[in-house]
Structures are given as C-alpha cells and as structure tokens.
Short mmCIF file of N, CA, C and O in Angstrom, two decimals:
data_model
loop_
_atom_site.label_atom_id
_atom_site.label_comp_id
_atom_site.label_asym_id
_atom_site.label_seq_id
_atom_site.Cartn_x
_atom_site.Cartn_y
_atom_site.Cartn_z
N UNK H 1303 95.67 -47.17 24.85
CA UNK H 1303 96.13 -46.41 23.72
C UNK H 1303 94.98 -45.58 23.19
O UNK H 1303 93.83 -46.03 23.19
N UNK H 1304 95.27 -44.44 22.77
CA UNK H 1304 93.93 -43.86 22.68
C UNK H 1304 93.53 -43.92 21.40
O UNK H 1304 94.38 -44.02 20.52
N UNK H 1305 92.39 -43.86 21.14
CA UNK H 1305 91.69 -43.84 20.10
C UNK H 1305 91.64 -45.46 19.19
O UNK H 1305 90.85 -45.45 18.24
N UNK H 1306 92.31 -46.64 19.38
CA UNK H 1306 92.57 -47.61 18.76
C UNK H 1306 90.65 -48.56 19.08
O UNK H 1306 89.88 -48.76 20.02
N UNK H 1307 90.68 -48.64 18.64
CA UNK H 1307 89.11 -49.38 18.03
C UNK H 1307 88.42 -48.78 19.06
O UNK H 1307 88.20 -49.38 20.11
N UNK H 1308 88.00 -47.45 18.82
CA UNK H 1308 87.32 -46.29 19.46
C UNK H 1308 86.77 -45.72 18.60
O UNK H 1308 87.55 -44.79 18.41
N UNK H 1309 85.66 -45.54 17.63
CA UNK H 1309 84.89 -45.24 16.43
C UNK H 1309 85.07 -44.00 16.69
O UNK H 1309 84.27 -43.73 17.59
N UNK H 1310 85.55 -43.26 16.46
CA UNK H 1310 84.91 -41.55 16.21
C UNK H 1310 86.21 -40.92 17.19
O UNK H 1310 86.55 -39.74 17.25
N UNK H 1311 86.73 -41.96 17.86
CA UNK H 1311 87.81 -41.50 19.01
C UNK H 1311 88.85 -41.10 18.54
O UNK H 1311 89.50 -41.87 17.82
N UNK H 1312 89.49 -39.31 18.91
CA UNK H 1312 90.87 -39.53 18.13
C UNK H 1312 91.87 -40.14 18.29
O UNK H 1312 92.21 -40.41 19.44
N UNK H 1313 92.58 -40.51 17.32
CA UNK H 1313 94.10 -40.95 17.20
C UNK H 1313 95.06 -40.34 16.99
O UNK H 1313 95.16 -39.56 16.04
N UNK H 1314 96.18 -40.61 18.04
CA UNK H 1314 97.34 -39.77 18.04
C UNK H 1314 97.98 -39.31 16.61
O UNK H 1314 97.36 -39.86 15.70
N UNK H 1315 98.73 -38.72 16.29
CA UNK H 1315 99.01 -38.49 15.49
C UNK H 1315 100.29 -39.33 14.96
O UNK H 1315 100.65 -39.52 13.80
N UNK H 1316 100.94 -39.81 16.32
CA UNK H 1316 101.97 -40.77 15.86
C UNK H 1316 101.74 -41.99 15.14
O UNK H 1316 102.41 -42.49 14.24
N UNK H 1317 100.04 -42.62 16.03
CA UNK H 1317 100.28 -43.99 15.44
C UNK H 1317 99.32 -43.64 13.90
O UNK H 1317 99.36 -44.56 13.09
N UNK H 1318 98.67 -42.65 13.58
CA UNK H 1318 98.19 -42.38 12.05
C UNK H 1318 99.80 -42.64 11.31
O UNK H 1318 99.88 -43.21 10.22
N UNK H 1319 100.68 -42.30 11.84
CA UNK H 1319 101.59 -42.48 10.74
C UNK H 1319 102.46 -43.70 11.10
O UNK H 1319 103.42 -43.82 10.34
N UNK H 1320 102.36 -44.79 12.19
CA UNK H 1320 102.53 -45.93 12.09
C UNK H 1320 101.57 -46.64 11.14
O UNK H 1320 102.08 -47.46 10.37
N UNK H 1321 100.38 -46.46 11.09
CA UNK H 1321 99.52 -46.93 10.13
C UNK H 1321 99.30 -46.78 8.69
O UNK H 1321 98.68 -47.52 7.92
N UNK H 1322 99.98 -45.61 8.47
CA UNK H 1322 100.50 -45.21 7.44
C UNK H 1322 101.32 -46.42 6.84
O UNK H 1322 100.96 -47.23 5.99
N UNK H 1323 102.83 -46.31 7.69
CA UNK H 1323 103.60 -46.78 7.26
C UNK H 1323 103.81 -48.27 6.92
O UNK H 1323 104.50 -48.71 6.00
N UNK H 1324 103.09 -49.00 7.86
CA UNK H 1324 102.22 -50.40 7.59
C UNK H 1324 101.39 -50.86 7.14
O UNK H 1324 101.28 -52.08 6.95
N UNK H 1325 100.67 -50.10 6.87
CA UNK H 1325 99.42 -50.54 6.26
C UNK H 1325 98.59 -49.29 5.09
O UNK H 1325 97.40 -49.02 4.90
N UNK H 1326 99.88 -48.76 4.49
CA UNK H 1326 99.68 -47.75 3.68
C UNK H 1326 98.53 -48.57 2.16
O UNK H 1326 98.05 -47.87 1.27
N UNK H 1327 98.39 -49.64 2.22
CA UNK H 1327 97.70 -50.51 0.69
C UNK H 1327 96.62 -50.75 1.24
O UNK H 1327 95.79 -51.08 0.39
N UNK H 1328 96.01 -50.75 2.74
CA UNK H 1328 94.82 -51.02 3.07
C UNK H 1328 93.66 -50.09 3.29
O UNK H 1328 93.99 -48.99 3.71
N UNK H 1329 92.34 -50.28 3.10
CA UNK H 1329 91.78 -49.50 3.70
C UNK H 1329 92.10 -48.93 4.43
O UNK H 1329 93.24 -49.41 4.53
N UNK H 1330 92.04 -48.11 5.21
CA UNK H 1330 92.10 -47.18 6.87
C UNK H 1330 91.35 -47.24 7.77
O UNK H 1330 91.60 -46.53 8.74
N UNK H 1331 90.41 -47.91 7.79
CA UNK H 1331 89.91 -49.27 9.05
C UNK H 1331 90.53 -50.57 9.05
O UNK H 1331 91.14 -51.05 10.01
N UNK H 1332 90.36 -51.08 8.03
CA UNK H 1332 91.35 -52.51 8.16
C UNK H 1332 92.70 -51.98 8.70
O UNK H 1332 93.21 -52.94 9.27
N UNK H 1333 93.41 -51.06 8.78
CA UNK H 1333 94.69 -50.33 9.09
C UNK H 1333 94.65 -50.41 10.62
O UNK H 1333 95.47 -50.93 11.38
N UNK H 1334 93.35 -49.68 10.94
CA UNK H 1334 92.80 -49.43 12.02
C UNK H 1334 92.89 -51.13 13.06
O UNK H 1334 93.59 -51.70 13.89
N UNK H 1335 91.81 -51.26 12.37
CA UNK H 1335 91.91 -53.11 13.23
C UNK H 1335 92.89 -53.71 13.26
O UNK H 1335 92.74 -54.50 14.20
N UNK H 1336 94.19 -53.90 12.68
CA UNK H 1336 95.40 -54.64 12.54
C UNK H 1336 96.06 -54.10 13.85
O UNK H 1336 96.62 -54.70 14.77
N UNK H 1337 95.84 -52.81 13.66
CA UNK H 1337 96.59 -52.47 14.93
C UNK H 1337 95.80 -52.72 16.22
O UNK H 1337 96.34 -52.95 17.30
N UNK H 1338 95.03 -52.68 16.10
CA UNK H 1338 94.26 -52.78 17.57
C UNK H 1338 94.21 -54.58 17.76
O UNK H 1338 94.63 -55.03 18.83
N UNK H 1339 93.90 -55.14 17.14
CA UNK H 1339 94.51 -56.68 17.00
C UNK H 1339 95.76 -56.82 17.82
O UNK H 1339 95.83 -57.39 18.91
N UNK H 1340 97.03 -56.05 16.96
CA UNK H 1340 98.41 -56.19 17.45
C UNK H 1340 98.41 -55.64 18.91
O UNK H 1340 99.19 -56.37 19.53
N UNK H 1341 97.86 -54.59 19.84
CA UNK H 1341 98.08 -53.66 20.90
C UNK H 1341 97.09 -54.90 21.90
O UNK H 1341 97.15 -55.01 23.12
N UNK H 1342 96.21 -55.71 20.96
CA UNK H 1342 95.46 -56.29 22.35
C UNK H 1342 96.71 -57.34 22.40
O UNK H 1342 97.51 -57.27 23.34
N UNK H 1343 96.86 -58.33 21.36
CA UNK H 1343 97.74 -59.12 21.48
C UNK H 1343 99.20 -59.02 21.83
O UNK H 1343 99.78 -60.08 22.08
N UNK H 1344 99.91 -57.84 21.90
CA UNK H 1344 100.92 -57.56 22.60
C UNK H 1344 100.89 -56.65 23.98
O UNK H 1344 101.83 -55.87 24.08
N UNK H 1345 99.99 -56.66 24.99
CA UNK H 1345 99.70 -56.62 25.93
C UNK H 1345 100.41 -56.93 27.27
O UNK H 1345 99.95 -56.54 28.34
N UNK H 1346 101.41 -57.56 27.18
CA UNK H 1346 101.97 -58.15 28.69
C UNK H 1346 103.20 -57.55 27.84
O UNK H 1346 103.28 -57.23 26.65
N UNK H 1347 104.13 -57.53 28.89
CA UNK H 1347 105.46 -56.79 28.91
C UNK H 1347 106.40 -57.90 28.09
O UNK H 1347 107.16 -57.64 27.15
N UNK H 1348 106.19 -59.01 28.60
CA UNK H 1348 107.45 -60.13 27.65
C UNK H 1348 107.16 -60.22 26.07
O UNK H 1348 108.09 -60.22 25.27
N UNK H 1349 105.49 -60.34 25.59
CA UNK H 1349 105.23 -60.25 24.50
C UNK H 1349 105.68 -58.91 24.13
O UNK H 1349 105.92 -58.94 22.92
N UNK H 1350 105.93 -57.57 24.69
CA UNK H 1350 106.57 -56.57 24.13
C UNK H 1350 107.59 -56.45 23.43
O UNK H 1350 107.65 -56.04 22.27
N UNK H 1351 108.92 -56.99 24.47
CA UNK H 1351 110.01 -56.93 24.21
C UNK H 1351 110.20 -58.15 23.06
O UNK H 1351 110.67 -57.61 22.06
N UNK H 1352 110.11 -58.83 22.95
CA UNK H 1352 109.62 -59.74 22.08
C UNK H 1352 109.10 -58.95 20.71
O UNK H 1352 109.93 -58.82 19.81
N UNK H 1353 108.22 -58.59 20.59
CA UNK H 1353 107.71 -58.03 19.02
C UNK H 1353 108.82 -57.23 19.10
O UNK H 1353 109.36 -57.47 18.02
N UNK H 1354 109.76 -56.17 19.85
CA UNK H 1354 110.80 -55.32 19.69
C UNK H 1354 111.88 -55.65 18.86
O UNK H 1354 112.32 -55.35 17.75
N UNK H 1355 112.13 -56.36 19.78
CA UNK H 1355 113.27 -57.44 18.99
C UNK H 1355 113.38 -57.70 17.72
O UNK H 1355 114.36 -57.63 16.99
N UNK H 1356 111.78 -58.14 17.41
CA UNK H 1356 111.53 -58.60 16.25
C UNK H 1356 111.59 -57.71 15.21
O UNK H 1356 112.16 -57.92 14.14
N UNK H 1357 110.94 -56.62 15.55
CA UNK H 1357 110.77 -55.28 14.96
C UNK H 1357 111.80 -54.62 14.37
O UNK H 1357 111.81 -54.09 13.26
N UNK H 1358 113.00 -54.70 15.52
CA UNK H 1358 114.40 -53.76 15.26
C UNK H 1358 114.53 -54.72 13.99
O UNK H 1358 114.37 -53.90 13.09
N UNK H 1359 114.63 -55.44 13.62
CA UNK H 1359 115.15 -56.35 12.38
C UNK H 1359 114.95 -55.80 11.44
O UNK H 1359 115.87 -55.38 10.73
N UNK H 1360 113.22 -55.57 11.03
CA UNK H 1360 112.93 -55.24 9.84
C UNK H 1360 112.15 -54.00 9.95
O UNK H 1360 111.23 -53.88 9.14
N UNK H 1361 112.34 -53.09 10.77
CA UNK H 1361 112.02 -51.73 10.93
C UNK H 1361 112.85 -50.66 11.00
O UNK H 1361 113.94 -50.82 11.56
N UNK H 1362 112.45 -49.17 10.36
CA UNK H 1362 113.22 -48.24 10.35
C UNK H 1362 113.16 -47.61 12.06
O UNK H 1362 112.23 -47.39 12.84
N UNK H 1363 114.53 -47.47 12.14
CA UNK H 1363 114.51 -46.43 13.64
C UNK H 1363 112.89 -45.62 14.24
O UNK H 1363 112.10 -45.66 15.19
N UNK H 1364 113.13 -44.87 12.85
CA UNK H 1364 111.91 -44.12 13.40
C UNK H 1364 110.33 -44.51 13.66
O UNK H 1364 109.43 -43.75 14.00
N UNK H 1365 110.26 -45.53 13.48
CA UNK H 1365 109.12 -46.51 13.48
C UNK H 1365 108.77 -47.16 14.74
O UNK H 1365 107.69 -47.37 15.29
N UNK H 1366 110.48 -47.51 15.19
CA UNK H 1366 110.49 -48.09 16.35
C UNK H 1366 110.58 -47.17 17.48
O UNK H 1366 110.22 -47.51 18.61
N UNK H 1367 111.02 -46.07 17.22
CA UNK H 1367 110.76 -44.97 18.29
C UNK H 1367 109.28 -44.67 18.24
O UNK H 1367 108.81 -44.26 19.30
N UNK H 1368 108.38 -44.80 17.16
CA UNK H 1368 107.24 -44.21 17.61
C UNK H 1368 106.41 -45.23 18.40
O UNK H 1368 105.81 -45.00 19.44
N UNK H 1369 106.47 -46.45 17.70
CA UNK H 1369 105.91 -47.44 19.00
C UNK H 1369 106.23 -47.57 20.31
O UNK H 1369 105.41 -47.79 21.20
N UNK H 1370 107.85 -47.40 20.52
CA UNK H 1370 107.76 -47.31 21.88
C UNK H 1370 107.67 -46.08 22.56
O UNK H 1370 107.60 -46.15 23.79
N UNK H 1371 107.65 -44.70 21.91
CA UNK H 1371 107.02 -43.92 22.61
C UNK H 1371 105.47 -44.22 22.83
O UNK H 1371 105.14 -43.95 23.99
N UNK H 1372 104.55 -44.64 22.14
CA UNK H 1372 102.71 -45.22 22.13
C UNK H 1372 103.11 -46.08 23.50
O UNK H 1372 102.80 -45.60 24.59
N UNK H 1373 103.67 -47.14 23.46
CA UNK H 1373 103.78 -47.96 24.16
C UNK H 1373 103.80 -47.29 25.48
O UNK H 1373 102.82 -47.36 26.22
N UNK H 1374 105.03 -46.56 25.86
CA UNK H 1374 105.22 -45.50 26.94
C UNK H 1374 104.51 -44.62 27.48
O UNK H 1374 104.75 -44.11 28.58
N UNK H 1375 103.37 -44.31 26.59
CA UNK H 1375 102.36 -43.04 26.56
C UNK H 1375 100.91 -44.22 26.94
O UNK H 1375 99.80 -43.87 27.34
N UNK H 1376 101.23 -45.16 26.75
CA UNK H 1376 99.88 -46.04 27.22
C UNK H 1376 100.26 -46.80 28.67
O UNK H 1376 99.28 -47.25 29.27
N UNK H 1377 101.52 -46.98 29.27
CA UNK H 1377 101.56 -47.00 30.38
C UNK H 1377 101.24 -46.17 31.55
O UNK H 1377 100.57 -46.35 32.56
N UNK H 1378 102.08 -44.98 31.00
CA UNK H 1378 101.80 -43.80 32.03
C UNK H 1378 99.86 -43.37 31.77
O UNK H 1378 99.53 -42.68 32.73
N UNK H 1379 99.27 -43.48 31.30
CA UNK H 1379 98.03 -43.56 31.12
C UNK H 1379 97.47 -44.61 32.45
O UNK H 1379 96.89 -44.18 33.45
N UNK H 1380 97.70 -45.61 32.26
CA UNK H 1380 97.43 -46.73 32.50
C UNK H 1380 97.77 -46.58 34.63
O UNK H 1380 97.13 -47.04 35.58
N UNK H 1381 99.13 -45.67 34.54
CA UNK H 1381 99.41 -45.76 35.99
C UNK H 1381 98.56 -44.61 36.28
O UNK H 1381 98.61 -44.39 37.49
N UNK H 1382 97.94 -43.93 35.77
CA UNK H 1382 96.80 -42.32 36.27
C UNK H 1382 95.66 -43.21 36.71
O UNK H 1382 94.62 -42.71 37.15
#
C-alpha cells in the first residue's frame, strides 16, 4: 500500500480520507499508525474477507468501496 508507515512517502488520496473518516479525533500520525497496524494485520486473504464482513455492518458504502479498491490497488502492485 503506498505510502502507509513510509515517512515523507505519499499517500493516496483515498486512504487520507479513510483516515479521515476513522480517525478524524486523532492526531494524523497516530491516524497514520492505526492504519498501518490494521494493513499489516489484515494481510492474508481470509483475515480480509473477514474484517469485510465485519466492516459492511458498521460502515458506510463508500468507505467500504474505498478499502477495497486500496486493497485491489495493493494486489495488482504486489503481482508487478
């Protein structure tokens, strides 16, 4: 994922506003680390679908489209 606990590295513009939207009361490093926490720890494909699941519950659509577009955009990365 780009830029996620990468000091100076940019960040997409999608997940600034996942971080936004989660962690809008925190600093914007602590914002920063939560997520990069969550992206190491949801790492394998079953833990994915899994936080999804979980997610659709108490998340707006558009929230969940932007993670799994990140998600999608860090595979195809990943297969280059």
């Amino acid at each position: 994922m780009r830029g996620v606990g990468d000091e100076g590295a940019e960040r997409s513009h999608d997940l600034e506003r996942v971080r936004e939207l989660l962690f809008a009361d925190l600093p914007v490093e602590e914002g920063w680390e939560r997520i990069a926490a969550a992206i190491v720890g949801a790492a394998d494909p079953e833990r994915q679908q899994v936080i999804e699941r979980l997610a659709a519950r108490d998340l707006s659509g558009d929230l969940l489209d932007i993670l799994r577009r990140l998600r999608d955009e860090d595979d195809e990365e990943e297969d280059d």
